[in-house]
N, CA, C and O atoms as a MOPAC input file, in Angstrom:
PM7 MOZYME 1SCF
protein

 N     50.37500 1   -10.56800 1   -39.56200 1
 C     49.16800 1   -10.50400 1   -39.10100 1
 C     48.61100 1    -8.94900 1   -38.62600 1
 O     47.41900 1    -8.65100 1   -38.55800 1
 N     49.60700 1    -8.14600 1   -38.35500 1
 C     49.16800 1    -6.67000 1   -38.08000 1
 C     48.88300 1    -6.07300 1   -39.17000 1
 O     48.23500 1    -5.04800 1   -38.96200 1
 N     49.14200 1    -6.33000 1   -40.49700 1
 C     48.84400 1    -5.74600 1   -41.56800 1
 C     47.61800 1    -5.74400 1   -41.81000 1
 O     47.31100 1    -4.73300 1   -42.44100 1
 N     46.43800 1    -6.67400 1   -41.51900 1
 C     44.85000 1    -6.55100 1   -41.74500 1
 C     44.37900 1    -5.71100 1   -41.11900 1
 O     43.50700 1    -5.07600 1   -41.71000 1
 N     44.62300 1    -5.38200 1   -39.99200 1
 C     43.98500 1    -3.83800 1   -39.09900 1
 C     44.51000 1    -2.75500 1   -40.13400 1
 O     43.52000 1    -2.15300 1   -40.54700 1
 N     45.46900 1    -2.34900 1   -40.61900 1
 C     46.01400 1    -1.53900 1   -41.21400 1
 C     45.42300 1    -1.17200 1   -42.50500 1
 O     45.26900 1    -0.03400 1   -42.94800 1
 N     45.06100 1    -2.47200 1   -43.13600 1
 C     44.57700 1    -2.57600 1   -44.49900 1
 C     43.32100 1    -2.04100 1   -44.50700 1
 O     42.93500 1    -1.21400 1   -45.33300 1
 N     42.57500 1    -2.55700 1   -43.47800 1
 C     41.12300 1    -2.16800 1   -43.20400 1
 C     41.13600 1    -0.88300 1   -42.93800 1
 O     40.62700 1    -0.35100 1   -43.92500 1
 N     41.44100 1    -0.02900 1   -42.12700 1
 C     41.53900 1     1.15800 1   -41.66700 1
 C     42.02300 1     1.93400 1   -42.89200 1
 O     41.49200 1     3.03400 1   -43.04400 1
 N     42.77600 1     1.62500 1   -43.63500 1
 C     43.22800 1     2.45200 1   -44.74600 1
 C     42.18300 1     2.28400 1   -45.53400 1
 O     41.91400 1     3.28500 1   -46.19900 1
 N     41.42700 1     1.27100 1   -45.70800 1
 C     40.23700 1     1.28900 1   -46.96400 1
 C     39.01400 1     2.03600 1   -46.40000 1
 O     38.10100 1     2.38900 1   -47.14700 1
 N     39.00600 1     2.24700 1   -45.21900 1
 C     37.64400 1     2.99400 1   -44.50300 1
 C     38.12700 1     4.12900 1   -44.71000 1
 O     37.28400 1     4.80800 1   -45.29700 1
 N     39.40500 1     4.89600 1   -44.46000 1
 C     39.60700 1     6.08300 1   -44.68500 1
 C     39.68500 1     6.58400 1   -45.99600 1
 O     39.34700 1     7.75800 1   -46.14900 1
 N     40.08700 1     5.88900 1   -47.05000 1
 C     40.07300 1     5.91100 1   -48.26000 1
 C     38.80500 1     6.24900 1   -49.11400 1
 O     38.58800 1     7.18700 1   -49.88000 1
 N     37.83100 1     4.89200 1   -48.63100 1
 C     36.47600 1     5.08700 1   -48.96700 1
 C     35.65600 1     6.21600 1   -48.76400 1
 O     34.96600 1     6.69800 1   -49.66200 1
 N     35.72000 1     6.74900 1   -47.36400 1
 C     35.08500 1     7.74600 1   -46.46100 1
 C     35.45300 1     9.13300 1   -47.29500 1
 O     34.59200 1     9.90200 1   -47.72100 1
 N     36.89100 1     9.31800 1   -47.45300 1
 C     37.27400 1    10.55400 1   -48.03900 1
 C     36.93500 1    10.81000 1   -49.44800 1
 O     36.52300 1    11.90600 1   -49.82600 1
 N     37.12800 1     9.67100 1   -50.32400 1
 C     36.41100 1     9.88600 1   -51.69500 1
 C     35.21700 1     9.94700 1   -51.71600 1
 O     34.80300 1    10.41200 1   -52.77800 1
 N     34.32800 1     9.63800 1   -50.89000 1
 C     32.76700 1     9.68400 1   -50.95500 1
 C     32.73000 1    10.99500 1   -50.35100 1
 O     31.81000 1    11.59000 1   -50.91300 1
 N     33.30300 1    11.79400 1   -49.43100 1
 C     32.85100 1    13.19200 1   -49.23300 1
 C     33.47900 1    14.17700 1   -49.87100 1
 O     33.15600 1    15.36000 1   -49.75900 1
 N     34.43800 1    13.74400 1   -50.59800 1
 C     34.94400 1    14.78600 1   -51.76100 1
 C     33.94400 1    14.74200 1   -53.07700 1
 O     33.64000 1    15.65700 1   -53.84300 1
 N     33.60400 1    13.57300 1   -53.06700 1
 C     32.61100 1    13.51600 1   -54.43300 1
 C     31.22200 1    14.35900 1   -53.90100 1
 O     30.69000 1    15.30900 1   -54.47600 1
 N     30.80200 1    13.71000 1   -52.61300 1
 C     29.45400 1    14.65200 1   -52.34100 1
 C     29.56300 1    16.14500 1   -52.27400 1
 O     28.64900 1    16.87400 1   -52.65700 1
 N     31.18600 1    16.78500 1   -51.56700 1
 C     30.88100 1    17.80200 1   -51.65400 1
 C     31.05200 1    18.68800 1   -53.31800 1
 O     30.52900 1    19.73200 1   -53.70900 1
 N     31.89600 1    17.84400 1   -53.91700 1
 C     31.97700 1    18.28700 1   -55.39400 1
 C     30.61100 1    18.40900 1   -55.74100 1
 O     30.21100 1    19.56800 1   -55.84600 1
 N     29.87400 1    17.59000 1   -55.92600 1
 C     28.68300 1    17.55200 1   -56.56600 1
 C     27.45700 1    18.62400 1   -56.05600 1
 O     26.59500 1    19.16300 1   -56.74900 1
 N     27.71400 1    18.74100 1   -54.49600 1
 C     26.64800 1    19.66000 1   -54.10800 1
 C     27.03400 1    21.01900 1   -54.22300 1
 O     26.19400 1    21.92000 1   -54.22200 1
 N     28.64000 1    21.28900 1   -54.35300 1
 C     29.05900 1    22.76800 1   -54.77700 1
 C     28.90900 1    22.83000 1   -56.09200 1
 O     28.77300 1    24.00200 1   -56.44200 1
 N     28.87400 1    22.05800 1   -56.99600 1
 C     28.49100 1    22.04500 1   -58.44300 1
 C     26.91200 1    22.55900 1   -58.81200 1
 O     26.55200 1    23.30100 1   -59.72500 1
 N     26.22800 1    21.98800 1   -57.92100 1
 C     24.77200 1    22.24000 1   -57.96200 1
 C     24.16400 1    23.44200 1   -57.07200 1
 O     22.96600 1    23.64400 1   -56.87600 1
 N     25.25500 1    24.20200 1   -56.57200 1
 C     24.85700 1    24.99600 1   -55.62200 1
 C     23.88800 1    24.61700 1   -54.45200 1
 O     23.08400 1    25.36900 1   -53.90000 1
 N     24.10800 1    23.41500 1   -54.21200 1
 C     23.14600 1    22.81200 1   -53.11100 1
 C     23.96500 1    22.84700 1   -51.82800 1
 O     25.19400 1    22.79700 1   -51.76700 1
 N     22.99300 1    22.95200 1   -50.67200 1
 C     23.65800 1    23.06500 1   -49.24600 1
 C     24.60800 1    21.93900 1   -49.12900 1
 O     24.32900 1    20.86000 1   -49.65000 1
 N     25.77700 1    22.12600 1   -48.44100 1
 C     26.68100 1    20.59500 1   -48.16400 1
 C     26.37800 1    20.08000 1   -46.88900 1
 O     26.39100 1    18.89500 1   -46.55500 1
 N     25.98800 1    21.48200 1   -45.91300 1
 C     25.68000 1    20.85000 1   -44.53200 1
 C     24.73600 1    21.96600 1   -44.12700 1
 O     24.79900 1    23.16400 1   -44.40200 1
 N     23.69200 1    21.17700 1   -43.28600 1
 C     22.43200 1    21.82500 1   -43.04300 1
 C     22.68300 1    22.91600 1   -42.03000 1
 O     23.23000 1    22.61600 1   -40.96800 1
 N     22.32300 1    24.15900 1   -42.28000 1
 C     22.32900 1    25.24700 1   -41.45100 1
 C     23.88600 1    25.89200 1   -41.38800 1
 O     24.28000 1    26.62400 1   -40.48000 1
 N     24.52300 1    25.55000 1   -42.31100 1
 C     25.92400 1    26.16300 1   -42.24800 1
 C     26.23200 1    26.81600 1   -43.67800 1
 O     26.03700 1    26.24400 1   -44.75100 1
 N     26.69500 1    27.98100 1   -43.53200 1
 C     27.22800 1    28.96400 1   -45.00000 1
 C     27.71300 1    27.72500 1   -45.83600 1
 O     28.16400 1    26.66900 1   -45.39200 1
 N     27.49000 1    28.14800 1   -47.35000 1
 C     28.13300 1    27.35200 1   -48.13600 1
 C     29.93200 1    27.97500 1   -48.55700 1
 O     30.79100 1    27.41000 1   -49.23400 1
 N     29.98000 1    29.21000 1   -47.89700 1
 C     31.30900 1    29.42000 1   -47.79900 1
 C     32.32700 1    28.87500 1   -46.90600 1
 O     33.54700 1    28.89100 1   -47.06600 1
 N     31.59200 1    28.35300 1   -45.86600 1
 C     32.19300 1    27.61700 1   -44.85700 1
 C     32.07500 1    26.33500 1   -44.80000 1
 O     33.07500 1    25.80200 1   -44.31800 1
 N     31.04500 1    25.45200 1   -45.17600 1
 C     30.87200 1    24.06900 1   -45.29600 1
 C     31.80400 1    23.47500 1   -46.39600 1
 O     32.47500 1    22.47300 1   -46.14900 1
 N     31.84600 1    24.08500 1   -47.59700 1
 C     32.59800 1    23.54000 1   -48.44300 1
 C     34.29400 1    23.42800 1   -48.09600 1
 O     34.94200 1    22.38100 1   -48.11800 1
 N     34.76200 1    24.64200 1   -47.81100 1
 C     36.28300 1    24.25700 1   -47.27900 1
 C     36.46800 1    23.22700 1   -46.11000 1
 O     37.41600 1    22.44100 1   -46.11500 1
 N     35.60100 1    23.25300 1   -45.18100 1
 C     35.77200 1    22.24000 1   -43.95400 1
 C     35.54300 1    21.14600 1   -44.67600 1
 O     36.42900 1    20.32300 1   -44.44500 1
 N     34.61200 1    20.68700 1   -45.59100 1
 C     34.22500 1    19.45200 1   -46.01900 1
 C     35.26900 1    18.80500 1   -46.57600 1
 O     35.60200 1    17.64600 1   -46.32700 1
 N     36.05800 1    19.94000 1   -47.72200 1
 C     37.08700 1    19.31700 1   -48.44000 1
 C     38.38900 1    18.87200 1   -47.80000 1
 O     39.03900 1    17.89000 1   -48.15900 1
 N     38.73800 1    19.80100 1   -46.69200 1
 C     39.58200 1    19.72500 1   -45.55300 1
 C     39.46800 1    18.49200 1   -45.25800 1
 O     40.35000 1    17.68000 1   -45.53600 1
 N     38.19400 1    18.13000 1   -44.56000 1
 C     38.13900 1    16.64300 1   -43.83700 1
 C     38.32700 1    15.50200 1   -44.85000 1
 O     38.89200 1    14.44300 1   -44.57600 1
 N     37.81100 1    15.80900 1   -46.01700 1
 C     38.05300 1    14.57400 1   -46.80800 1
 C     39.43700 1    14.41900 1   -47.45400 1
 O     39.74700 1    13.31900 1   -47.91200 1
 N     40.40300 1    15.59400 1   -47.52700 1
 C     41.53200 1    15.19900 1   -47.85900 1
 C     42.31800 1    14.95900 1   -46.53500 1
 O     43.36500 1    14.31400 1   -46.58800 1
 N     41.94200 1    15.36000 1   -45.56400 1
 C     42.76300 1    14.62700 1   -44.18200 1
 C     42.46600 1    13.02100 1   -44.47100 1
 O     43.40100 1    12.26600 1   -44.73800 1
 N     41.27400 1    12.61700 1   -44.40800 1
 C     40.83800 1    11.34800 1   -44.41300 1
 C     41.36200 1    10.59600 1   -45.53600 1
 O     41.43500 1     9.38700 1   -45.31700 1
 N     41.83300 1    11.07000 1   -46.93500 1
 C     42.74800 1    10.16000 1   -47.84300 1
 C     44.06500 1    10.42200 1   -47.43500 1
 O     44.87400 1     9.59500 1   -47.85700 1
 N     44.55500 1    11.38800 1   -46.69200 1
 C     45.97600 1    11.21500 1   -46.32600 1
 C     46.29700 1    10.32700 1   -45.25500 1
 O     47.34500 1     9.68800 1   -45.16000 1
 N     45.22400 1    10.31900 1   -44.36000 1
 C     45.08000 1     9.05900 1   -43.12700 1
 C     45.17300 1     7.85200 1   -44.11700 1
 O     46.11900 1     7.07500 1   -43.98800 1
 N     44.34800 1     7.67400 1   -44.98900 1
 C     44.44500 1     6.61400 1   -45.47300 1
 C     45.52900 1     5.81800 1   -46.27200 1
 O     45.74000 1     4.60800 1   -46.34700 1
 N     46.22100 1     7.02300 1   -46.91000 1
 C     47.69100 1     6.65900 1   -47.43800 1
 C     48.67900 1     6.48500 1   -46.45100 1
 O     49.62300 1     5.70400 1   -46.57100 1
 N     48.45600 1     7.25800 1   -45.40700 1
 C     49.68900 1     6.70300 1   -44.33600 1
 C     49.29000 1     5.59700 1   -43.70100 1
 O     50.26100 1     4.93100 1   -43.34100 1
 N     48.13200 1     5.07100 1   -43.38100 1
 C     47.91700 1     3.64400 1   -42.96700 1
 C     48.49400 1     2.58600 1   -43.96100 1
 O     49.12000 1     1.62900 1   -43.50600 1
 N     48.29700 1     2.73200 1   -45.34100 1
 C     48.96600 1     2.05700 1   -46.44500 1
 C     50.22900 1     1.88600 1   -46.23800 1
 O     50.79600 1     0.79500 1   -46.18900 1
 N     50.74300 1     2.99300 1   -46.10100 1
 C     52.24900 1     3.26300 1   -45.80600 1
 C     53.02100 1     2.34000 1   -44.85000 1
 O     54.14800 1     1.86700 1   -45.00200 1
 N     52.08200 1     2.17700 1   -43.74000 1
 C     52.58100 1     1.64500 1   -42.34100 1
 C     52.66900 1     0.06000 1   -42.95100 1
 O     53.59900 1    -0.56100 1   -42.43600 1
 N     52.00800 1    -0.59700 1   -43.79000 1
 C     51.86400 1    -1.85200 1   -44.28200 1
 C     53.28900 1    -2.21300 1   -44.48100 1
 O     53.58900 1    -3.31800 1   -44.93100 1

């Protein structure tokens, strides 16, 4: 019974992380702003770090099942 919430949380973290990394990569490729009002040199690494952290949390949640 406890595996249901862990699987749901893992799916949310994995989808968010993948979407964030895809969005960041597409914006960086086109040289478009990643975040409004933030320098490109700061926004890209922070977004990549957040996406990677989200993927790691999703993998950790799956590991708890």
